[in-house]
């Protein structure tokens, strides 16, 4: 057997080598990233609104939802809307030593307003820096514990030696505001849905998660323009409270339509891909992504679900337990630029975005083609030769790969193995198996499992 | 525990070392092989008929079935009967440069008839050789795509330099002929059957599959002469269409009686044994053969089912899904003599046939003895001492192996573990476990699971 | 993730390093061992009675059962009561060359009485020694095959060169006697029971099994003095026949209350701990002990069940199949002192007893805390921040271990995972997981699975 097994691993070169993608796609994606980068986003506020407006330029059917502050959402409440006009620290000479205009990260995200002279000792309790990375500004938030503060490089912090500083955070926390998220349904032939979700609440962090937004927006745009079997639901919302708010507004029937899902995040940087399985551990999406990563020749890592991370935490909470994994490059906290000012538009390169997009496209390609079939001639092998499906002169131990695929599909298509399972047990690539299934379907030897003919005729 | 676990692995020396078998058994088996070798077999025709007639000399109860050409068989139709009288290629001088009388392989198996002068260019399209093995004649067939042709060594091919040759294939494809197969039921105490199947359609190939026929015929002869529990059904038929035709003529009840099965093939050559599991993967036959190979000290390899190979393809098609594996020596396509004139009676040695027979006998011995039992005294250990089953003076940490076997059988005999399972979990040999079960049965401590006393008495 | 996973393995230093235990606990345990050592025990008789009387000094609620000889017990019968007054071998000069007064092991345990002059050849058939350990007296028994005999060192045996010796075994085998065992129920909040069983039938062997008795008696004493959830049933009885007799006197309802069990034996010596799983293989007790051993930093070995060993053989017989494992140090037969006079009070050191006790206490601590919970807010994550359960300013990739534990418990508490399972899949220690469950229970976010609120509220 070993002979014909050799060399069959699927290597979709085009998706591994982003160079094969149109040169301008990378430029396009990166241009969008550059445009979104300067916006000051948070879990609520105009930053998110402005971001979604830009995405709607290419996704005109996306619906932007505004959920009033104070609305109950599962165990939570939609928080006040935060906006900030300016924020600075002035020294005795009236110079702005820290200024929000220089970098969005300078203000503690969701900071309460503050105005006045503050003694240096008190001020220090509201300043956040990274002693181990003294050049970088950290990203800090305080959503649910009212607090004010500034983030700055440790080098900057060291220079603050005056006795007191004038502080201004001209921010509003409006209890009559709203939380904003975008949602786009791209309908397919069937109602079964793939949920693709990415968080849009981080200000001026390119990898986390402008990279996810940019890749997903392009994916949504492409799917909108071509026919496909499954329906795709894209959610762009703030982390945690966005997913919770979205979930709180769904019906049980709507959630039941979600057959597969991915949280898309951290799709830039030069790291290998990482797939974190859904809580179920062996959902279709888990098997499909693992197959694509393995057979696609991607450097990658598979990890089991843990209840920490991005919005898969909410989708995979035990009451919902949706089949949603998280497909990223290097995970959060495992690269030095994470949650600092070094996560910028230089850190995320065009080719990385294009490579991530190609991987998502390949996953979708497999999801689209992955079905259950029933062999309609399950007693003995059907005679492939008279249907033109088999080589005539048998001479060698190893039939062509395409013939092996026909035999594998016929043998395994008993309604309990999907094509991915057949690809896995045969060692053949999904594409070859899917092509075989298509030929057998055309020859009347297979039925889709969902059809009326789901049971084989009895043997008598 | 480690102490008494050492050295317990079962080594049935007699079945490993064929020298222990009667010296003339090997001679006998090889003589039959030599006698069958010159016959020109195909999927239909007198060659198969003649072969089965020779086997009936030692298996007089074997029934030879003739199924008319044109009979539907599952998805197939029984093909016309092929016979060939002569076949040759003559040069301008009228010399036979290729002659079927010299080797059965010279004619494309199941070739259509052909007569006349053929230009060399056209002739070459009907000549098959092996450039990489220039001395050997290949074996080629064209069953379902009408074609004529010759097989010859590449060296021979190189010498054909004349402008045209006279060609004669005096063959018939009779639509009023029949397909021939042999079937022998050797009844046992119970109706549960072991199916042993081997293909008989290859001409002048000793390992593939005269070796299988010779070993299986001897096995059948021996079983006919001694009492046994299970019933054995032997099928000698042409590959693929033979199994399909046979399957098409069975009833669901008849197939349901098949509890275990083996496709017997490639039982010569000096390679290690290879067992290809049934499609079920963990059928009794799969566990039994694996146990015998492992504990018998055989060099061997276990492989998962794949839908390519011999007639296990048909038996394991998803509609039937019979528990049939394939037990061979080196598998097809993995030895250089495969499907060439080098697979001759020199390649298959007497001792190899005897060794293969011994392995099949051992598998049958274990199948015969492998049953489910119910401990009739399952509350606490029964007192073995007063039944004479246990040593009196307890002194050491390690009881005798035979005592451990008694304890293992009693502990595991809850109706869900067969003796093979108990042998596997205990690390003891099947023979020791079976002997323990026999002693416990005799002592009234066990019942066969199939008996009326299948449930233990309740504890009260 | 790797970052916060580091260093989380639970290391209960206090139970690993016995030095942390009160210095006098070791002395106390060893003193009890020394007091019990000289008593001549067997499967029946005054030795067991005397032993249990001493244990009752610290376990006054222990009930001592006397079961009359001749009473049926499952497949067995309670044997006659054995007592021995004196036993010796005198030479021609009237000197006692072997004397039971010197060592309990000198008499074959449960020996029939014998009186008179015996020729040396006949005598030798009743003498047991260890040629490979010539200094040591072996321990031998003959319970169910009436026989008389002496055990002696091989060196002693070599000196017996006279023609005949006078022999006296002044023993009684009273058919009107009884079998004695002790049983103590220490009730907890619930009726679910933990069975802890140790054999008390060996004379003058310190590790086998005074070590088990001493540790279990102390454990029972401590549990009697503090509140706990589960009920604990302690059985001190002779090996095999004691467990069988005890089992024969239980009701099905009583046995059904046994949710976990351990056979306690061989708890001295300097070997690593060994846990032999119950026949079920994955009972709660199997998972709990494995977790404690692994996370506690103990050198240890886990072994599958085999039907040989101590009284787990009876508890795990297929009719009962109780979830009872065996937790010891070096198993029987695997240390040279086993069943010889070298298994003495020097061989078992105080610190070893204290260490074994600590391990049992830790197992009990985990059993006590190991429950199933239901997340009462299973749709999305509940907002931990407003309940004071979560740090306010999110800055890093790795939350505190305590927060991870909250998330793990919430995510897995769907009524199918107990806390041990959550500890295992999270990689966090049981203590941290249990503390998280307690906090969530207090916050109203969890319910015990056994409570009325076992199903989460429906999502609508």
mmCIF file of N, CA, C and O in Angstrom, chain B residues 288-358:
data_model
loop_
_atom_site.group_PDB
_atom_site.id
_atom_site.type_symbol
_atom_site.label_atom_id
_atom_site.label_comp_id
_atom_site.label_asym_id
_atom_site.label_seq_id
_atom_site.Cartn_x
_atom_site.Cartn_y
_atom_site.Cartn_z
ATOM 1 N N UNK B 288 -8.636 -11.916 17.020
ATOM 2 C CA UNK B 288 -8.047 -13.254 17.101
ATOM 3 C C UNK B 288 -6.762 -13.333 16.282
ATOM 4 O O UNK B 288 -5.733 -13.812 16.764
ATOM 5 N N UNK B 289 -6.793 -12.874 15.045
ATOM 6 C CA UNK B 289 -5.583 -12.969 14.225
ATOM 7 C C UNK B 289 -4.468 -12.130 14.839
ATOM 8 O O UNK B 289 -3.306 -12.561 14.903
ATOM 9 N N UNK B 290 -4.800 -10.947 15.325
ATOM 10 C CA UNK B 290 -3.776 -10.101 15.950
ATOM 11 C C UNK B 290 -3.160 -10.811 17.153
ATOM 12 O O UNK B 290 -1.942 -10.788 17.355
ATOM 13 N N UNK B 291 -3.997 -11.463 17.936
ATOM 14 C CA UNK B 291 -3.490 -12.179 19.116
ATOM 15 C C UNK B 291 -2.579 -13.331 18.710
ATOM 16 O O UNK B 291 -1.505 -13.526 19.281
ATOM 17 N N UNK B 292 -3.023 -14.095 17.728
ATOM 18 C CA UNK B 292 -2.233 -15.249 17.296
ATOM 19 C C UNK B 292 -0.889 -14.787 16.737
ATOM 20 O O UNK B 292 0.162 -15.355 17.066
ATOM 21 N N UNK B 293 -0.913 -13.760 15.926
ATOM 22 C CA UNK B 293 0.348 -13.290 15.339
ATOM 23 C C UNK B 293 1.284 -12.766 16.419
ATOM 24 O O UNK B 293 2.482 -13.032 16.412
ATOM 25 N N UNK B 294 0.740 -12.024 17.361
ATOM 26 C CA UNK B 294 1.585 -11.423 18.382
ATOM 27 C C UNK B 294 2.139 -12.476 19.341
ATOM 28 O O UNK B 294 3.337 -12.523 19.615
ATOM 29 N N UNK B 295 1.263 -13.315 19.851
ATOM 30 C CA UNK B 295 1.719 -14.262 20.863
ATOM 31 C C UNK B 295 2.435 -15.444 20.244
ATOM 32 O O UNK B 295 3.152 -16.151 20.932
ATOM 33 N N UNK B 296 2.237 -15.667 18.944
ATOM 34 C CA UNK B 296 2.881 -16.802 18.303
ATOM 35 C C UNK B 296 4.315 -16.514 17.896
ATOM 36 O O UNK B 296 4.990 -17.379 17.353
ATOM 37 N N UNK B 297 4.765 -15.304 18.153
ATOM 38 C CA UNK B 297 6.142 -14.972 17.821
ATOM 39 C C UNK B 297 6.371 -14.793 16.328
ATOM 40 O O UNK B 297 7.500 -14.833 15.865
ATOM 41 N N UNK B 298 5.306 -14.595 15.574
ATOM 42 C CA UNK B 298 5.453 -14.390 14.142
ATOM 43 C C UNK B 298 5.928 -12.974 13.842
ATOM 44 O O UNK B 298 5.394 -12.013 14.411
ATOM 45 N N UNK B 299 6.882 -12.837 12.933
ATOM 46 C CA UNK B 299 7.137 -11.516 12.363
ATOM 47 C C UNK B 299 5.884 -11.177 11.574
ATOM 48 O O UNK B 299 5.401 -12.001 10.789
ATOM 49 N N UNK B 300 5.323 -10.027 11.797
ATOM 50 C CA UNK B 300 4.058 -9.743 11.127
ATOM 51 C C UNK B 300 3.779 -8.252 11.129
ATOM 52 O O UNK B 300 4.414 -7.472 11.849
ATOM 53 N N UNK B 301 2.798 -7.898 10.344
ATOM 54 C CA UNK B 301 2.341 -6.509 10.289
ATOM 55 C C UNK B 301 0.823 -6.509 10.287
ATOM 56 O O UNK B 301 0.199 -7.336 9.624
ATOM 57 N N UNK B 302 0.231 -5.580 11.038
ATOM 58 C CA UNK B 302 -1.225 -5.415 11.041
ATOM 59 C C UNK B 302 -1.548 -4.135 10.286
ATOM 60 O O UNK B 302 -0.892 -3.116 10.482
ATOM 61 N N UNK B 303 -2.540 -4.196 9.436
ATOM 62 C CA UNK B 303 -2.921 -3.009 8.680
ATOM 63 C C UNK B 303 -4.420 -2.789 8.779
ATOM 64 O O UNK B 303 -5.188 -3.735 8.835
ATOM 65 N N UNK B 304 -4.799 -1.539 8.709
ATOM 66 C CA UNK B 304 -6.222 -1.226 8.693
ATOM 67 C C UNK B 304 -6.817 -1.553 7.331
ATOM 68 O O UNK B 304 -6.112 -1.612 6.320
ATOM 69 N N UNK B 305 -8.097 -1.704 7.330
ATOM 70 C CA UNK B 305 -8.815 -1.958 6.087
ATOM 71 C C UNK B 305 -8.652 -0.794 5.115
ATOM 72 O O UNK B 305 -8.673 0.368 5.515
ATOM 73 N N UNK B 306 -8.454 -1.125 3.859
ATOM 74 C CA UNK B 306 -8.604 -0.134 2.798
ATOM 75 C C UNK B 306 -9.421 -0.806 1.700
ATOM 76 O O UNK B 306 -9.410 -2.044 1.583
ATOM 77 N N UNK B 307 -10.143 -0.036 0.916
ATOM 78 C CA UNK B 307 -11.066 -0.647 -0.050
ATOM 79 C C UNK B 307 -10.369 -1.026 -1.351
ATOM 80 O O UNK B 307 -10.917 -0.823 -2.428
ATOM 81 N N UNK B 308 -9.169 -1.558 -1.257
ATOM 82 C CA UNK B 308 -8.471 -2.045 -2.425
ATOM 83 C C UNK B 308 -7.786 -3.322 -1.993
ATOM 84 O O UNK B 308 -7.408 -3.470 -0.833
ATOM 85 N N UNK B 309 -7.631 -4.281 -2.894
ATOM 86 C CA UNK B 309 -6.981 -5.522 -2.529
ATOM 87 C C UNK B 309 -7.697 -6.689 -3.161
ATOM 88 O O UNK B 309 -7.949 -6.670 -4.379
ATOM 89 N N UNK B 310 -8.026 -7.700 -2.364
ATOM 90 C CA UNK B 310 -8.672 -8.908 -2.896
ATOM 91 C C UNK B 310 -10.179 -8.871 -2.584
ATOM 92 O O UNK B 310 -10.773 -7.799 -2.449
ATOM 93 N N UNK B 311 -10.762 -10.036 -2.425
ATOM 94 C CA UNK B 311 -12.226 -10.052 -2.352
ATOM 95 C C UNK B 311 -12.799 -9.553 -1.038
ATOM 96 O O UNK B 311 -14.020 -9.400 -0.908
ATOM 97 N N UNK B 312 -11.943 -9.240 -0.064
ATOM 98 C CA UNK B 312 -12.444 -8.541 1.118
ATOM 99 C C UNK B 312 -13.095 -7.219 0.699
ATOM 100 O O UNK B 312 -13.951 -6.694 1.417
ATOM 101 N N UNK B 313 -12.701 -6.683 -0.449
ATOM 102 C CA UNK B 313 -13.363 -5.482 -0.983
ATOM 103 C C UNK B 313 -14.862 -5.701 -1.129
ATOM 104 O O UNK B 313 -15.656 -4.792 -0.870
ATOM 105 N N UNK B 314 -15.229 -6.892 -1.601
ATOM 106 C CA UNK B 314 -16.654 -7.168 -1.817
ATOM 107 C C UNK B 314 -17.337 -7.538 -0.490
ATOM 108 O O UNK B 314 -18.408 -7.030 -0.170
ATOM 109 N N UNK B 315 -16.695 -8.430 0.257
ATOM 110 C CA UNK B 315 -17.301 -8.864 1.522
ATOM 111 C C UNK B 315 -17.463 -7.680 2.478
ATOM 112 O O UNK B 315 -18.368 -7.648 3.293
ATOM 113 N N UNK B 316 -16.537 -6.728 2.393
ATOM 114 C CA UNK B 316 -16.566 -5.559 3.287
ATOM 115 C C UNK B 316 -17.175 -4.333 2.621
ATOM 116 O O UNK B 316 -17.007 -3.213 3.106
ATOM 117 N N UNK B 317 -17.885 -4.511 1.525
ATOM 118 C CA UNK B 317 -18.618 -3.359 0.986
ATOM 119 C C UNK B 317 -19.656 -2.964 2.032
ATOM 120 O O UNK B 317 -20.091 -3.792 2.833
ATOM 121 N N UNK B 318 -20.034 -1.682 2.071
ATOM 122 C CA UNK B 318 -20.782 -1.205 3.238
ATOM 123 C C UNK B 318 -22.132 -1.880 3.434
ATOM 124 O O UNK B 318 -22.608 -1.992 4.568
ATOM 125 N N UNK B 319 -22.749 -2.364 2.359
ATOM 126 C CA UNK B 319 -24.035 -3.036 2.527
ATOM 127 C C UNK B 319 -23.894 -4.383 3.226
ATOM 128 O O UNK B 319 -24.749 -4.761 4.022
ATOM 129 N N UNK B 320 -22.826 -5.098 2.956
ATOM 130 C CA UNK B 320 -22.599 -6.391 3.609
ATOM 131 C C UNK B 320 -21.823 -6.202 4.906
ATOM 132 O O UNK B 320 -22.200 -6.707 5.942
ATOM 133 N N UNK B 321 -20.691 -5.522 4.806
ATOM 134 C CA UNK B 321 -19.853 -5.229 5.981
ATOM 135 C C UNK B 321 -19.565 -6.483 6.803
ATOM 136 O O UNK B 321 -19.671 -6.479 8.027
ATOM 137 N N UNK B 322 -19.206 -7.560 6.114
ATOM 138 C CA UNK B 322 -18.937 -8.814 6.811
ATOM 139 C C UNK B 322 -17.612 -8.728 7.566
ATOM 140 O O UNK B 322 -16.704 -7.994 7.161
ATOM 141 N N UNK B 323 -17.482 -9.488 8.631
ATOM 142 C CA UNK B 323 -16.230 -9.472 9.406
ATOM 143 C C UNK B 323 -15.165 -10.327 8.727
ATOM 144 O O UNK B 323 -14.832 -11.401 9.204
ATOM 145 N N UNK B 324 -14.647 -9.865 7.629
ATOM 146 C CA UNK B 324 -13.698 -10.627 6.813
ATOM 147 C C UNK B 324 -12.408 -9.823 6.656
ATOM 148 O O UNK B 324 -12.432 -8.704 6.141
ATOM 149 N N UNK B 325 -11.315 -10.380 7.099
ATOM 150 C CA UNK B 325 -10.003 -9.768 6.899
ATOM 151 C C UNK B 325 -9.229 -10.520 5.833
ATOM 152 O O UNK B 325 -9.741 -11.463 5.232
ATOM 153 N N UNK B 326 -8.018 -10.093 5.611
ATOM 154 C CA UNK B 326 -7.177 -10.763 4.605
ATOM 155 C C UNK B 326 -5.854 -11.131 5.261
ATOM 156 O O UNK B 326 -5.140 -10.261 5.755
ATOM 157 N N UNK B 327 -5.551 -12.424 5.282
ATOM 158 C CA UNK B 327 -4.338 -12.902 5.944
ATOM 159 C C UNK B 327 -3.401 -13.490 4.899
ATOM 160 O O UNK B 327 -3.687 -14.542 4.324
ATOM 161 N N UNK B 328 -2.309 -12.791 4.652
ATOM 162 C CA UNK B 328 -1.362 -13.190 3.610
ATOM 163 C C UNK B 328 0.058 -13.126 4.154
ATOM 164 O O UNK B 328 0.278 -12.780 5.308
ATOM 165 N N UNK B 329 1.007 -13.458 3.291
ATOM 166 C CA UNK B 329 2.394 -13.084 3.584
ATOM 167 C C UNK B 329 2.594 -11.690 2.966
ATOM 168 O O UNK B 329 1.683 -10.853 3.080
ATOM 169 N N UNK B 330 3.683 -11.425 2.302
ATOM 170 C CA UNK B 330 3.912 -10.086 1.732
ATOM 171 C C UNK B 330 2.756 -9.698 0.797
ATOM 172 O O UNK B 330 2.418 -10.451 -0.106
ATOM 173 N N UNK B 331 2.136 -8.557 1.013
ATOM 174 C CA UNK B 331 0.976 -8.169 0.197
ATOM 175 C C UNK B 331 1.335 -7.909 -1.266
ATOM 176 O O UNK B 331 2.506 -7.719 -1.618
ATOM 177 N N UNK B 332 0.306 -7.898 -2.077
ATOM 178 C CA UNK B 332 0.466 -7.680 -3.516
ATOM 179 C C UNK B 332 1.185 -6.357 -3.773
ATOM 180 O O UNK B 332 1.009 -5.393 -3.032
ATOM 181 N N UNK B 333 1.985 -6.375 -4.839
ATOM 182 C CA UNK B 333 2.651 -5.139 -5.237
ATOM 183 C C UNK B 333 3.850 -4.797 -4.390
ATOM 184 O O UNK B 333 4.516 -3.794 -4.636
ATOM 185 N N UNK B 334 4.140 -5.610 -3.368
ATOM 186 C CA UNK B 334 5.246 -5.268 -2.480
ATOM 187 C C UNK B 334 6.407 -6.262 -2.591
ATOM 188 O O UNK B 334 7.312 -6.234 -1.775
ATOM 189 N N UNK B 335 6.333 -7.149 -3.581
ATOM 190 C CA UNK B 335 7.500 -8.012 -3.853
ATOM 191 C C UNK B 335 7.716 -7.988 -5.376
ATOM 192 O O UNK B 335 6.753 -7.876 -6.144
ATOM 193 N N UNK B 336 8.971 -8.051 -5.797
ATOM 194 C CA UNK B 336 9.264 -7.797 -7.227
ATOM 195 C C UNK B 336 8.668 -8.847 -8.153
ATOM 196 O O UNK B 336 8.425 -8.562 -9.332
ATOM 197 N N UNK B 337 8.427 -10.060 -7.672
ATOM 198 C CA UNK B 337 7.908 -11.112 -8.539
ATOM 199 C C UNK B 337 6.416 -10.932 -8.823
ATOM 200 O O UNK B 337 5.850 -11.624 -9.691
ATOM 201 N N UNK B 338 5.772 -10.031 -8.087
ATOM 202 C CA UNK B 338 4.312 -9.883 -8.181
ATOM 203 C C UNK B 338 3.848 -9.662 -9.619
ATOM 204 O O UNK B 338 4.359 -8.809 -10.326
ATOM 205 N N UNK B 339 2.882 -10.469 -10.032
ATOM 206 C CA UNK B 339 2.255 -10.351 -11.350
ATOM 207 C C UNK B 339 3.275 -10.399 -12.492
ATOM 208 O O UNK B 339 3.170 -9.651 -13.462
ATOM 209 N N UNK B 340 4.264 -11.291 -12.312
ATOM 210 C CA UNK B 340 5.229 -11.540 -13.394
ATOM 211 C C UNK B 340 5.494 -13.044 -13.463
ATOM 212 O O UNK B 340 5.126 -13.800 -12.558
ATOM 213 N N UNK B 341 6.199 -13.411 -14.505
ATOM 214 C CA UNK B 341 6.565 -14.817 -14.686
ATOM 215 C C UNK B 341 7.526 -15.301 -13.607
ATOM 216 O O UNK B 341 7.754 -16.501 -13.476
ATOM 217 N N UNK B 342 8.066 -14.379 -12.813
ATOM 218 C CA UNK B 342 8.957 -14.810 -11.724
ATOM 219 C C UNK B 342 8.168 -15.341 -10.533
ATOM 220 O O UNK B 342 8.758 -15.942 -9.623
ATOM 221 N N UNK B 343 6.860 -15.136 -10.519
ATOM 222 C CA UNK B 343 6.032 -15.730 -9.462
ATOM 223 C C UNK B 343 5.754 -17.175 -9.881
ATOM 224 O O UNK B 343 4.658 -17.526 -10.323
ATOM 225 N N UNK B 344 6.786 -17.999 -9.745
ATOM 226 C CA UNK B 344 6.676 -19.372 -10.229
ATOM 227 C C UNK B 344 6.847 -20.372 -9.087
ATOM 228 O O UNK B 344 6.898 -19.989 -7.920
ATOM 229 N N UNK B 345 6.931 -21.633 -9.435
ATOM 230 C CA UNK B 345 6.925 -22.687 -8.410
ATOM 231 C C UNK B 345 8.243 -22.777 -7.655
ATOM 232 O O UNK B 345 8.335 -23.490 -6.652
ATOM 233 N N UNK B 346 9.232 -22.073 -8.133
ATOM 234 C CA UNK B 346 10.482 -21.968 -7.403
ATOM 235 C C UNK B 346 10.354 -20.900 -6.309
ATOM 236 O O UNK B 346 10.906 -21.024 -5.217
ATOM 237 N N UNK B 347 9.619 -19.878 -6.662
ATOM 238 C CA UNK B 347 9.436 -18.766 -5.715
ATOM 239 C C UNK B 347 8.666 -19.220 -4.472
ATOM 240 O O UNK B 347 8.895 -18.717 -3.376
ATOM 241 N N UNK B 348 7.754 -20.130 -4.645
ATOM 242 C CA UNK B 348 6.958 -20.630 -3.510
ATOM 243 C C UNK B 348 7.539 -21.958 -3.048
ATOM 244 O O UNK B 348 7.517 -22.942 -3.791
ATOM 245 N N UNK B 349 8.067 -21.983 -1.842
ATOM 246 C CA UNK B 349 8.720 -23.171 -1.307
ATOM 247 C C UNK B 349 7.785 -23.978 -0.398
ATOM 248 O O UNK B 349 6.899 -23.410 0.258
ATOM 249 N N UNK B 350 7.979 -25.293 -0.349
ATOM 250 C CA UNK B 350 7.125 -26.152 0.476
ATOM 251 C C UNK B 350 7.000 -25.674 1.931
ATOM 252 O O UNK B 350 5.901 -25.618 2.481
ATOM 253 N N UNK B 351 8.123 -25.312 2.541
ATOM 254 C CA UNK B 351 8.080 -24.931 3.962
ATOM 255 C C UNK B 351 7.231 -23.680 4.176
ATOM 256 O O UNK B 351 6.610 -23.499 5.226
ATOM 257 N N UNK B 352 7.201 -22.808 3.183
ATOM 258 C CA UNK B 352 6.381 -21.592 3.309
ATOM 259 C C UNK B 352 4.895 -21.955 3.331
ATOM 260 O O UNK B 352 4.111 -21.402 4.103
ATOM 261 N N UNK B 353 4.519 -22.897 2.486
ATOM 262 C CA UNK B 353 3.116 -23.326 2.463
ATOM 263 C C UNK B 353 2.737 -23.974 3.793
ATOM 264 O O UNK B 353 1.673 -23.707 4.354
ATOM 265 N N UNK B 354 3.651 -24.802 4.303
ATOM 266 C CA UNK B 354 3.382 -25.484 5.573
ATOM 267 C C UNK B 354 3.268 -24.464 6.701
ATOM 268 O O UNK B 354 2.396 -24.566 7.569
ATOM 269 N N UNK B 355 4.127 -23.461 6.697
ATOM 270 C CA UNK B 355 4.070 -22.418 7.722
ATOM 271 C C UNK B 355 2.769 -21.635 7.655
ATOM 272 O O UNK B 355 2.158 -21.312 8.681
ATOM 273 N N UNK B 356 2.333 -21.335 6.456
ATOM 274 C CA UNK B 356 1.076 -20.602 6.305
ATOM 275 C C UNK B 356 -0.105 -21.449 6.781
ATOM 276 O O UNK B 356 -1.014 -20.964 7.457
ATOM 277 N N UNK B 357 -0.075 -22.727 6.429
ATOM 278 C CA UNK B 357 -1.138 -23.628 6.874
ATOM 279 C C UNK B 357 -1.186 -23.674 8.397
ATOM 280 O O UNK B 357 -2.258 -23.610 9.009
ATOM 281 N N UNK B 358 -0.008 -23.749 9.023
ATOM 282 C CA UNK B 358 0.041 -23.818 10.484
ATOM 283 C C UNK B 358 -0.567 -22.560 11.103
ATOM 284 O O UNK B 358 -1.278 -22.628 12.113
#
